[in-house]
XYZ file of C-alpha atoms in Angstrom:
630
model
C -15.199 30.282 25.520
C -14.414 26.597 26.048
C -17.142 26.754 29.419
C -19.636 27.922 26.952
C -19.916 24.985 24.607
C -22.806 22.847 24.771
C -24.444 20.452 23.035
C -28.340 21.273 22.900
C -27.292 21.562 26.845
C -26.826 18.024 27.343
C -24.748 17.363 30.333
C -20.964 15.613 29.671
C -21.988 11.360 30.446
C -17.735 11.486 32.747
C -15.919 14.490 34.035
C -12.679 15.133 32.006
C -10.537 13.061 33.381
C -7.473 10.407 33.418
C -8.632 6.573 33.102
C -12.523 7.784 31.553
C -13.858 5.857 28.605
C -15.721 7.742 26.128
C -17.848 5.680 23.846
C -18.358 7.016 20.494
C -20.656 4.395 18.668
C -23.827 6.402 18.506
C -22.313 9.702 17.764
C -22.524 9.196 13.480
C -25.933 8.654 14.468
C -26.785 11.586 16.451
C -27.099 10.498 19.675
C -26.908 13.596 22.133
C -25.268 11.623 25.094
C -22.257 10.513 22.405
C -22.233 14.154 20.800
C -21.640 15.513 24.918
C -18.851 12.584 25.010
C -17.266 13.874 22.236
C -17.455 17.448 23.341
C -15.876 16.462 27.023
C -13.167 13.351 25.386
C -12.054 16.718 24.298
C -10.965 18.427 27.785
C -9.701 15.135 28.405
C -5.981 14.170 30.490
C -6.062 11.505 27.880
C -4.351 11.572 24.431
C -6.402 8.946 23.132
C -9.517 10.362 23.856
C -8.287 13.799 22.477
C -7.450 12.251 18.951
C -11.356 10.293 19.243
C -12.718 13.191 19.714
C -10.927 14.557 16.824
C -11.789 12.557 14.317
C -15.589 12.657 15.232
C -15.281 16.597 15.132
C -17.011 16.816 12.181
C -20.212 15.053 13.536
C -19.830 17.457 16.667
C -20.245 20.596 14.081
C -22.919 19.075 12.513
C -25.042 18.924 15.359
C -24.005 22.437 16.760
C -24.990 24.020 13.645
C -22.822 26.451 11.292
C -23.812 29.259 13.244
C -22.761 28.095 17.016
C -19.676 25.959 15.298
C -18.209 29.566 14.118
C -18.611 31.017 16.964
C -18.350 28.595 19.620
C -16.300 25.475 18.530
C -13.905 26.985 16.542
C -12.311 29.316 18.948
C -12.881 26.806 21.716
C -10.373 24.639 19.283
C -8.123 27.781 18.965
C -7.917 28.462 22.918
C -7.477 24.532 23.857
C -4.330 24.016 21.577
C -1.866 22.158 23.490
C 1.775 20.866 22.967
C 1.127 17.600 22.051
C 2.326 17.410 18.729
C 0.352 14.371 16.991
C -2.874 16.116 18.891
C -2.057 19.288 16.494
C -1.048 17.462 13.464
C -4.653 15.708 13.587
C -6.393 18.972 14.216
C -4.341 20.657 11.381
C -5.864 18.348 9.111
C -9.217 17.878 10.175
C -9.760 21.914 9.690
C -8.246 22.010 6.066
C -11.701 20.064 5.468
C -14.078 21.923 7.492
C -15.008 24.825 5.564
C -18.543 22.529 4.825
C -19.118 22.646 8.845
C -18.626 26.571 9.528
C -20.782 27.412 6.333
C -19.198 27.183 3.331
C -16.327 29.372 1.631
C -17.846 32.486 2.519
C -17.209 31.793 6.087
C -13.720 29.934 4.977
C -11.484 32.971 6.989
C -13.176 31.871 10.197
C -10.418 28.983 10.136
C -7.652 30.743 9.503
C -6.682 31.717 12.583
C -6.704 28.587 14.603
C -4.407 27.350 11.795
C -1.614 30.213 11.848
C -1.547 29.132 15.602
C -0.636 26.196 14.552
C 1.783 27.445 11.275
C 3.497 28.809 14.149
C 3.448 25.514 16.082
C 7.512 24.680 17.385
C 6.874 20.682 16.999
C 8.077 19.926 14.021
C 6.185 17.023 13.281
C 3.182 19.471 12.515
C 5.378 21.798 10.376
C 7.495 19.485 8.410
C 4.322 17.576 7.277
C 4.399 17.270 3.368
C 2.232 19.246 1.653
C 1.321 20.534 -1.722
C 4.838 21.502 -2.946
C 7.760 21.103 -0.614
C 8.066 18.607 2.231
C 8.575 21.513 5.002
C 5.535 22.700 4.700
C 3.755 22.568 7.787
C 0.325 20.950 7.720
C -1.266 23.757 9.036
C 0.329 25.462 5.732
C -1.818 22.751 3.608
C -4.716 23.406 5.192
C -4.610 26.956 4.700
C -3.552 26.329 1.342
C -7.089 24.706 0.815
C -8.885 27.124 2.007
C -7.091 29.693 0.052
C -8.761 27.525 -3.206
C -12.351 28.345 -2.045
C -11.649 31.784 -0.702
C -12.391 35.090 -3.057
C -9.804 37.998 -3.560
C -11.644 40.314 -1.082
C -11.327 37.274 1.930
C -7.380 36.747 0.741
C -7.217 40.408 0.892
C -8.652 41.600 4.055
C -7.467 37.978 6.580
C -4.964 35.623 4.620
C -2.419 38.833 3.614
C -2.465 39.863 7.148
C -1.707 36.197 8.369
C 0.962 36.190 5.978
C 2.614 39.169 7.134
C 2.319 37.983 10.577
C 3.938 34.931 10.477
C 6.469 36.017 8.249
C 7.471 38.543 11.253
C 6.755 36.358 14.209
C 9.919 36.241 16.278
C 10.402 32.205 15.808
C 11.684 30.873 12.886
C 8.369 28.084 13.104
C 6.476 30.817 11.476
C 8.506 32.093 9.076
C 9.240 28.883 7.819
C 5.801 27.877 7.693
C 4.934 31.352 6.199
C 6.786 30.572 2.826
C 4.589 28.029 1.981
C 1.861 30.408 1.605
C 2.888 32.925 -0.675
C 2.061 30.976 -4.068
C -1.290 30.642 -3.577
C -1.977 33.667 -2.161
C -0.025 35.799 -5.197
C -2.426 35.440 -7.661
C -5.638 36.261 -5.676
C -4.562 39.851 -4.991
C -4.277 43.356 -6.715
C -0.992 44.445 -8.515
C 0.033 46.591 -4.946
C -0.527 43.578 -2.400
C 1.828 41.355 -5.402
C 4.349 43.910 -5.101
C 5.002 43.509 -1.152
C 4.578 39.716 -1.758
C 7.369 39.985 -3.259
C 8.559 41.931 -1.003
C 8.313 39.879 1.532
C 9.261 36.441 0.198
C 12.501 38.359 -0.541
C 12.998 39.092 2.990
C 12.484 35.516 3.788
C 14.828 34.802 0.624
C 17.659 36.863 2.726
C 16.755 35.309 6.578
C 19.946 34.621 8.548
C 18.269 31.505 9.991
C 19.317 28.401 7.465
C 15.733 27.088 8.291
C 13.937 30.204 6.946
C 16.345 30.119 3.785
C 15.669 26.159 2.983
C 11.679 26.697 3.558
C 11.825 29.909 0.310
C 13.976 27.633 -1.828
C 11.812 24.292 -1.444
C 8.737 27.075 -2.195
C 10.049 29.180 -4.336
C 9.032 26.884 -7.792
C 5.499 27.126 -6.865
C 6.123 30.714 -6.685
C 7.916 31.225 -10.225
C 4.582 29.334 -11.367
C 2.372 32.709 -10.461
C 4.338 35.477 -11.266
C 4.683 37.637 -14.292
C 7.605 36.690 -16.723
C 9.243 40.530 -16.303
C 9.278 39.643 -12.515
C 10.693 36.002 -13.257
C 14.297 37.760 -14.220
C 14.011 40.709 -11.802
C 12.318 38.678 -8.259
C 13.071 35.167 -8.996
C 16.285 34.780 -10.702
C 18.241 37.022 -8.358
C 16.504 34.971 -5.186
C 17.316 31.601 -6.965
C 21.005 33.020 -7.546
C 21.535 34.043 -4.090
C 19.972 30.484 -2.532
C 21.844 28.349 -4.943
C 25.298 30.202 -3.826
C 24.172 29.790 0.105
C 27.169 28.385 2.360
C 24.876 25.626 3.140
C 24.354 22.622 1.495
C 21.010 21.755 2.206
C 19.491 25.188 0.716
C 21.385 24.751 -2.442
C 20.571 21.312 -3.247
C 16.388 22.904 -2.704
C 17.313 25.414 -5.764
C 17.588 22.601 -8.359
C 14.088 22.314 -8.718
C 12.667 26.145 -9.194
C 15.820 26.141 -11.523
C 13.718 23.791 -13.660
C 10.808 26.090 -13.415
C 12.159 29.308 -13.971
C 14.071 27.343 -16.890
C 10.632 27.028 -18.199
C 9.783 30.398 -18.247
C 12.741 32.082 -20.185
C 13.925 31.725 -24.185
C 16.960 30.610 -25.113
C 19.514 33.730 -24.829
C 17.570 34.808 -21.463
C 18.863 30.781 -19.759
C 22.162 31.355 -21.575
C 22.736 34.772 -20.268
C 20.915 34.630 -17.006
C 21.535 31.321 -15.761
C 24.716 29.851 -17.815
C 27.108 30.178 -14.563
C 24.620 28.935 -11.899
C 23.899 25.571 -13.962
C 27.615 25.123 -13.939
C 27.855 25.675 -10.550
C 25.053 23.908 -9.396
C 26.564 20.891 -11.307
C 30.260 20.846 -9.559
C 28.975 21.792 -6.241
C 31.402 20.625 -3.710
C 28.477 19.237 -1.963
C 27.393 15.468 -2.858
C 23.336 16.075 -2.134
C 23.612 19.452 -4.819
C 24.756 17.354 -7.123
C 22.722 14.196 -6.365
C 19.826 16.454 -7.014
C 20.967 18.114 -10.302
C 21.463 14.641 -11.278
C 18.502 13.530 -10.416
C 17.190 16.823 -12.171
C 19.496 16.481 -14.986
C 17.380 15.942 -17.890
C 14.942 18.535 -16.880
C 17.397 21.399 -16.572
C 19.202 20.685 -19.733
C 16.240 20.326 -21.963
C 14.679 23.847 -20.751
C 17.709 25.648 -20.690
C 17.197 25.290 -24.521
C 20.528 26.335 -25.689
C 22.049 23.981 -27.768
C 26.036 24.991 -26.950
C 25.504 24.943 -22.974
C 23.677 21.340 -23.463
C 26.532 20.223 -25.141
C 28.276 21.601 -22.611
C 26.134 19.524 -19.889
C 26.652 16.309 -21.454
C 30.275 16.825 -20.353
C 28.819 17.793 -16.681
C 26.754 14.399 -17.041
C 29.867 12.210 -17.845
C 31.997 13.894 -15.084
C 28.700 12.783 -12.954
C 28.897 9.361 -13.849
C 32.462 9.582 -12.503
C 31.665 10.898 -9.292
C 32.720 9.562 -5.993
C 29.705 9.027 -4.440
C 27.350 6.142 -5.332
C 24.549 8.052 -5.107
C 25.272 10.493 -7.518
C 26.172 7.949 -10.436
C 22.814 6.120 -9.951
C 20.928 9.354 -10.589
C 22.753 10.335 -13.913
C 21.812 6.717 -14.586
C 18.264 7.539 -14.512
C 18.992 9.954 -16.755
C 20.623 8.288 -19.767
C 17.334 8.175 -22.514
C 16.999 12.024 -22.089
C 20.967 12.484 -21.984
C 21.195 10.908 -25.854
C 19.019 14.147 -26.861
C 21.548 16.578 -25.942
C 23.893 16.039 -28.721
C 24.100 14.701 -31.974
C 23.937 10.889 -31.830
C 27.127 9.968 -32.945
C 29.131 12.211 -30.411
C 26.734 10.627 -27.720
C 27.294 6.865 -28.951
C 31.118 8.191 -28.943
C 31.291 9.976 -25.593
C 29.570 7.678 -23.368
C 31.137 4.282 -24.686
C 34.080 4.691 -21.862
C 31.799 6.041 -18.873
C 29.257 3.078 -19.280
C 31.960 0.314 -19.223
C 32.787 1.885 -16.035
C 30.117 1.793 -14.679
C 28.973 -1.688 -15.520
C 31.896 -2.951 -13.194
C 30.686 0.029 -10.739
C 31.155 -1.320 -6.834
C 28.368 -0.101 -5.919
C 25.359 -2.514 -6.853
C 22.845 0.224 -6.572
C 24.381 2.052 -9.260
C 24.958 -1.349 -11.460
C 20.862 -1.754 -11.107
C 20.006 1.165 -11.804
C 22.374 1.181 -14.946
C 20.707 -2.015 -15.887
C 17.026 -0.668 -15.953
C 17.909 2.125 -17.718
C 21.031 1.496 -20.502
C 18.177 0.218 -22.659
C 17.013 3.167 -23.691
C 20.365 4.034 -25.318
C 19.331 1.858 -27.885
C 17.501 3.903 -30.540
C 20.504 6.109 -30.293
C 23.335 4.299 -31.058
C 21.166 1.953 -33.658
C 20.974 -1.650 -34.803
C 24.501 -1.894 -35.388
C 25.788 -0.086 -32.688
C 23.963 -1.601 -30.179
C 25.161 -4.826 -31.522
C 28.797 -3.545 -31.193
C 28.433 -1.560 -28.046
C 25.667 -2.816 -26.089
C 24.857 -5.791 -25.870
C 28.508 -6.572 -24.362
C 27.206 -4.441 -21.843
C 23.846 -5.942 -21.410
C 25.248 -9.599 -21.234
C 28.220 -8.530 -18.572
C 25.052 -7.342 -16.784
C 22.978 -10.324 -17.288
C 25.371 -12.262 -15.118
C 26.077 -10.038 -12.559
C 26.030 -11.423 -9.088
C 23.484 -8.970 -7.810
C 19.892 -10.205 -8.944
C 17.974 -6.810 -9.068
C 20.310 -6.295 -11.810
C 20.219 -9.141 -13.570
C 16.120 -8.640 -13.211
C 16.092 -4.756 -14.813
C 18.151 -6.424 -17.337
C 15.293 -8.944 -18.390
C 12.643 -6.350 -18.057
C 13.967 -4.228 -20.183
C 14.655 -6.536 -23.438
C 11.346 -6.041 -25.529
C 13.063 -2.259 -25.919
C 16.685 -4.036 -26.915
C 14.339 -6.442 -29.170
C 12.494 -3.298 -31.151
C 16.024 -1.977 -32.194
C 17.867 -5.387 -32.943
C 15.552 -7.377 -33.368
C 14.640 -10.987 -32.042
C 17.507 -13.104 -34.161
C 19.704 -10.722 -33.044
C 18.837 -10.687 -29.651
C 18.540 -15.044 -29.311
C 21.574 -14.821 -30.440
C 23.678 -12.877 -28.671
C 21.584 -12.671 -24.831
C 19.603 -16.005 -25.040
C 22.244 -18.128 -24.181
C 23.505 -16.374 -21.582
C 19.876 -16.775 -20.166
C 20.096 -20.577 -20.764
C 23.584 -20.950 -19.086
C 22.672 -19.116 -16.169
C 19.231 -21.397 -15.918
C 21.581 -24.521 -15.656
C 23.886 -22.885 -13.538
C 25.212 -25.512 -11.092
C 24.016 -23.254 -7.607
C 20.536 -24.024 -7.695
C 19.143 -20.517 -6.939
C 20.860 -19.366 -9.819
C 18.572 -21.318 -11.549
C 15.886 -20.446 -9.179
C 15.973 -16.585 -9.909
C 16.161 -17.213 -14.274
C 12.904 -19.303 -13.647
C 11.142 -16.437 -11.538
C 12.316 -14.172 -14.727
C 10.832 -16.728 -17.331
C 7.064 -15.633 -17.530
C 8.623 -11.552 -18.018
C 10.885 -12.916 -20.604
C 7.922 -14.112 -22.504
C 5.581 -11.385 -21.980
C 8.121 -9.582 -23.711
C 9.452 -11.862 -26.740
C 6.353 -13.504 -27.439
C 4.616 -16.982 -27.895
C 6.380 -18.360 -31.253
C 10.238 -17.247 -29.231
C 8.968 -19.191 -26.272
C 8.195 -22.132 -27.850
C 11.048 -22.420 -30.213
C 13.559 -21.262 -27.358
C 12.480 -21.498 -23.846
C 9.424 -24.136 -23.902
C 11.631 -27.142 -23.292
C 13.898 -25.595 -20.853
C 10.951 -24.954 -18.531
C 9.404 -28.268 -18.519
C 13.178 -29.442 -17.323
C 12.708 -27.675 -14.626
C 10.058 -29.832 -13.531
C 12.797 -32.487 -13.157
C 15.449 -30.673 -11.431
C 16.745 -32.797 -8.542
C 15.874 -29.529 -6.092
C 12.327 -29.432 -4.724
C 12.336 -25.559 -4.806
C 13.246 -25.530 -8.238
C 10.194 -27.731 -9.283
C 7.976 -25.755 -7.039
C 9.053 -23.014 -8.801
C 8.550 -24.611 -12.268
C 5.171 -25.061 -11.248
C 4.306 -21.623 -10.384
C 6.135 -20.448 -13.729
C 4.093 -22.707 -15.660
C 0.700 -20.659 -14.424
C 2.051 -18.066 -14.577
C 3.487 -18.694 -18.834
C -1.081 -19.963 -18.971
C -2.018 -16.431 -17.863
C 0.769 -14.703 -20.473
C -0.354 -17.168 -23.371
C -4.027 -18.118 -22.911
C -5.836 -21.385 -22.215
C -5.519 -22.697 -25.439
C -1.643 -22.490 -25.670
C -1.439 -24.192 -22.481
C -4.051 -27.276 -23.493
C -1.722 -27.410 -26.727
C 1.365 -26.889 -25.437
C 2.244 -27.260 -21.834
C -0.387 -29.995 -20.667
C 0.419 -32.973 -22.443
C 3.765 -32.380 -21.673
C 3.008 -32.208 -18.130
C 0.886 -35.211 -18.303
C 3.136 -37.594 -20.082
C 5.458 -37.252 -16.648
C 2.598 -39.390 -15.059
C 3.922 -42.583 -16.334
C 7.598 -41.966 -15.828
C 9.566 -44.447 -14.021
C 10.517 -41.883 -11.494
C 8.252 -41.212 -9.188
C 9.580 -37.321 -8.531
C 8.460 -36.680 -11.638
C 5.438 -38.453 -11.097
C 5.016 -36.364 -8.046
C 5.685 -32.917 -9.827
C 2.833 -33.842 -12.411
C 0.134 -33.863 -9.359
C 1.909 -30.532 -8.479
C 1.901 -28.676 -11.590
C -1.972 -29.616 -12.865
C -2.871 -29.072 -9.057
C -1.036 -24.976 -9.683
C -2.760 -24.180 -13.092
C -5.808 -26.030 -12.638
C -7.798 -22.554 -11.490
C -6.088 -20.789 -14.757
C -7.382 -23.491 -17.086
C -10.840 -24.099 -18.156
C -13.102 -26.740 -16.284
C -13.598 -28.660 -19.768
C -9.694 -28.816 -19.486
C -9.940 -30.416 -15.996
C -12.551 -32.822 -16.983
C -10.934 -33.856 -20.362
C -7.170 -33.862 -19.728
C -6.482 -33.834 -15.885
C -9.036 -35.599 -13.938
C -8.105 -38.817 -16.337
C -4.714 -38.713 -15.875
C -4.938 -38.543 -12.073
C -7.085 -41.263 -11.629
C -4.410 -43.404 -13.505
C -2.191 -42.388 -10.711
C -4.917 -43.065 -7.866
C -3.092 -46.905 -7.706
C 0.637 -45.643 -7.699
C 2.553 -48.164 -5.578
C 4.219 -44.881 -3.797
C 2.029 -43.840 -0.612
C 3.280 -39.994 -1.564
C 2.182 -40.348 -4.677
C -1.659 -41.418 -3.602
C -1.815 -39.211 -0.688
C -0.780 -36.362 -2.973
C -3.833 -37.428 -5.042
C -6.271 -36.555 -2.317
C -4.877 -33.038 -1.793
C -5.406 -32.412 -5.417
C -9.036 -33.011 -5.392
C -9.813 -30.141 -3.555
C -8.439 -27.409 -5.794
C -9.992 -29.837 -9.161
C -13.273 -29.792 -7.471
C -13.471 -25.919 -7.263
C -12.386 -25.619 -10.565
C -15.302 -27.767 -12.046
C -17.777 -26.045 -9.948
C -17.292 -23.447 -12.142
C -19.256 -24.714 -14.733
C -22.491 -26.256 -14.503
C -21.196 -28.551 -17.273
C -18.270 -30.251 -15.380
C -19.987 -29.502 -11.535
C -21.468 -33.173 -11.470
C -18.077 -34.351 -11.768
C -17.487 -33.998 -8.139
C -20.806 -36.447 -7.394
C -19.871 -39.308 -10.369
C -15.543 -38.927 -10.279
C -14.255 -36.728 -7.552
C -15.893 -38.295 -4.229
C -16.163 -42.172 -5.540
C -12.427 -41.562 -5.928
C -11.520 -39.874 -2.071
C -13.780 -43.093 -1.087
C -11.555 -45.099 -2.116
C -8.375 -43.693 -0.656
C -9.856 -43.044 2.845
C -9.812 -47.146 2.533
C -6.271 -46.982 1.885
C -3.678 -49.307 3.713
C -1.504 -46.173 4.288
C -2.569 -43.843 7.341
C -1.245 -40.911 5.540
C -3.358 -41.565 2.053
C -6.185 -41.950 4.531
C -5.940 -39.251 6.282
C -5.758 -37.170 3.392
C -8.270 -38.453 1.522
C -10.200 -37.860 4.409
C -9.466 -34.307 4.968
C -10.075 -33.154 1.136
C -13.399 -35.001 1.783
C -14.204 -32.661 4.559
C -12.821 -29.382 2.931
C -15.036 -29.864 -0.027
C -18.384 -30.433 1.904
C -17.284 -27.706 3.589
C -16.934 -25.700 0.445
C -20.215 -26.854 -0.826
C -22.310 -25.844 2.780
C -20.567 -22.473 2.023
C -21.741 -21.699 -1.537
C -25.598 -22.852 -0.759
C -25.203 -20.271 2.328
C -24.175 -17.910 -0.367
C -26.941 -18.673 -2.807
């Protein structure tokens, strides 16, 4: 078949083999000599050419027509399958999308059976591609999977059921494992009769002695409970889920936590209490750390459907005994589950029962566990109340506001607009604020350094009237900290606080403090006032520039400190863009900016000159750039 395809019998331009180049610029186009490239980079020794020709496939089909692409390039693609395993991951995904190229869904089957070659493929890489609903699904399994969506119950019937059943009895686990992943969306495309040995068979594959097979039902299995009839959720799913979640190994078992969820889903509350009561438990004190990493991970889920109120009281013991666990791991999961744990019970036996497990775990070793505690302990808050957060809490929250570890310390700050809806802002200045101002004087400067990358969050959060009362003066001292990374960092907060608070709050607020450093004594501070107007100059308005800035530097164009003049010339480039932006403050540049940079290329200091000089250049460049543009 291969020696039959042709492109409108235009000859290959190289014969197939090691060290050709193929060039494949003119093929989008058409061009019959690139279309016989692509066709021969196929046959080719080299891998590289192979992929090429892959991804230009589709242009290939197009020119062969539907017809001659059915019949010619698609088994020719079938029969040239090779073990290279990224060559059949690429082809696996390039025909998931070419049911346009062989005619549309009603010629979908013709692709089937190039892609259970490959379902059956032994690289793994191909088969262990994510797909749709499990991460061992091959990508041959997606692919099919999309064709399945355009295919009618008569083409699922009479080509996709018989690939089923063939892969699910091919001799190598590859296809059976593969084969699971096609079950779902085949089920509920077919008649009653073809259900029935559906089931059948998934149950076989349910039973395999290979661990493989086993782990590829379980991580499909939830998609599965999804199709099926209620009636056949107790007597198919629940006794399949039952037998995979009591599997000797581990890494089937910890795959039953999620169809648990979804067969949860399906069943009223005596049916989970009755039919599932003992494998939650179990599931939950699995010997095995990854089980019960994923049921707490899961938690929430599977003890809000199981809907009875006596076995979720129940779990809430499971979840504390979780937080207690040995492994790491498994206590940073039940920490993501804390806002849907406080639903479980009745508040005040949740504000009583988890008091002692979450001053545990606030001192927990592991740092992992400590962040993750501190993004999530917030939402505890509209459980235990106003005053019980007070009490409880926010000892909790502060302990974690200086931990050592910044990603805590961080979840902690981006969390407090929920602490502030429950408490309330007096409460909350109070009792967390000056722990945030101690820690922004802290002696080690990037102590300091990481409050002041936490400042513009804070305020998002808390608003403009808390900043100003409580936080505005602590951020201009930044600007006068005796470490240059902490100014440079006050600088960059100080844009950033414009783009929280607007324009105006910054011309009212911020700006004229900035700008009264321009006559201090010292010239670091004189320094970080060329800095800080140079950062928020493109976040302010060009009137702003014009009115407040561009005066104040020009008072500073005559410093007696070379550094200080020098850093005057750099800032002229950034000003200058920012009054271009208006046609209002644009002649600036012509009457203020460039008389200025005249003078300090006539500096006595080289640097100032140089400088000077450079700005000069950058904004004639900047100027050739935008008439290009206009």
């Amino acid at each position: 078949m291969a020696e039959q395809m042709s492109v409108d019998s235009v000859p290959p331009t190289a014969p197939a083999s090691t060290g050709v180049h193929y060039d494949f610029q003119d093929a989008q186009s058409g061009d019959l000599g690139a279309l016989a490239a692509i066709a021969d980079a196929m046959k080719s020794d080299s891998l590289a050419d192979r992929l090429e020709s892959l991804k230009r496939l589709g242009v290939l089909a197009l020119a062969m027509g539907e017809e001659r692409t059915r019949e010619e390039l698609v088994p020719f693609l079938d029969e040239s399958i090779d073990d290279e395993d990224e060559l059949l991951l690429s082809l696996a995904e390039v025909l998931g999308d070419f049911v346009q190229y062989v005619g549309g869904p009603k010629y979908a089957y013709v692709l089937l059976r190039p892609l259970e070659n490959l379902a059956a493929a032994e690289e793994t890489v191909v088969r262990e591609k994510a797909s749709y609903t499990s991460i061992f699904c091959a990508s041959a399994v997606e692919s099919i999977n999309k064709l399945v969506d355009v295919m009618d119950q008569p083409q699922v019937e009479e080509y996709l059921i018989p690939s089923i059943a063939r892969l699910s009895s091919g001799e190598w686990f590859t296809s059976r494992s593969s084969a699971a992943g096609l079950y779902a969306a085949a089920y509920g495309k077919v008649t009653d009769a073809i259900q029935s040995k559906l089931r059948a068979g998934y149950d076989a594959l349910c039973k395999d002695e290979t661990p493989m097979i086993r782990r590829a039902a379980a991580a499909n299995l939830e998609a599965l409970v999804g199709r099926i009839e209620k009636d056949h959720v107790v007597s198919f799913a629940i006794p399949n889920f039952r037998r995979l979640a009591g599997d000797d190994q581990d890494s089937v078992r910890l795959l039953t936590v999620e169809p648990l969820v979804a067969i949860t889903k399906r069943l009223d509350t005596d049916e989970c209490r009755n039919l599932l009561g003992d494998s939650v438990q179990r599931l939950c004190g699995d010997k095995s750390w990854r089980v019960r990493y994923m049921v707490a991970d899961h938690f929430v889920a599977v003890a809000t459907n199981v809907k009875d109120r006596g076995l979720q009281e129940e779990l809430v013991n499971v979840a504390i005994a979780l937080m207690h666990d040995n492994e790491a791991e498994v206590r940073g999961a039940i920490c993501t589950q804390l806002d849907g744990l406080a639903d479980l019970a009745a508040p005040d036996a949740i504000v009583t029962r988890l008091q002692g497990p979450l001053q545990e775990l606030v001192d927990d070793p592991s740092q992992h566990v400590r962040a993750t505690l501190a993004k999530h302990i917030g939402s505890l808050c509209r459980v235990f109340g106003k005053d019980g957060t007070i009490e409880h809490l926010l000892p909790l929250l502060l302990r974690l506001l200086k931990d050592t570890f910044p990603d805590v310390r961080l979840n902690i700050i981006s969390k407090l607009d929920v602490v502030d809806r429950v408490v309330g802002i007096d409460s909350l200045s109070q009792s967390l604020l000056p722990a945030i101002v101690e820690l922004a004087e802290d002696k080690q400067w990037r102590v300091r350094l990481a409050i002041i990358e936490y400042v513009p969050l804070i305020a998002s959060q808390l608003g403009v009237h808390f900043f100003d009362e409580q936080l505005s003066n602590l951020c201009m001292s930044w600007l006068g900290d005796p470490v240059y990374s902490i100014r440079e960092a006050a600088t960059t907060n100080l844009k950033k606080l414009t783009e929280v608070f607007g324009v105006d709050w910054a011309r009212s607020t911020i700006i004229p403090k900035i700008l009264a450093m321009a006559t201090h004594p010292n010239y670091l501070y004189r320094m970080t006032t060329i800095f800080a107007i140079t950062t928020i100059a493109p976040s302010v308005t060009p009137e702003i520039v014009r009115d407040l800035i561009l005066p104040s530097l020009e008072g500073l164009v005559n410093d007696p400190i070379p550094n200080i003049r020098f850093n005057v010339a750099k800032s002229m480039e950034p000003l200058t863009a920012a009054l271009r932006r208006s046609p209002d403050t644009a002649p600036l540049e012509g009457s203020v900016i460039r008389p200025t940079l005249a003078r300090l290329e006539e500096d006595s200091d080289p640097d100032v000159r140089f400088f000077a000089h450079r700005s000069l250049l950058a904004i004639d460049s900047a100027a050739s750039q935008a008439s290009v543009t206009a």
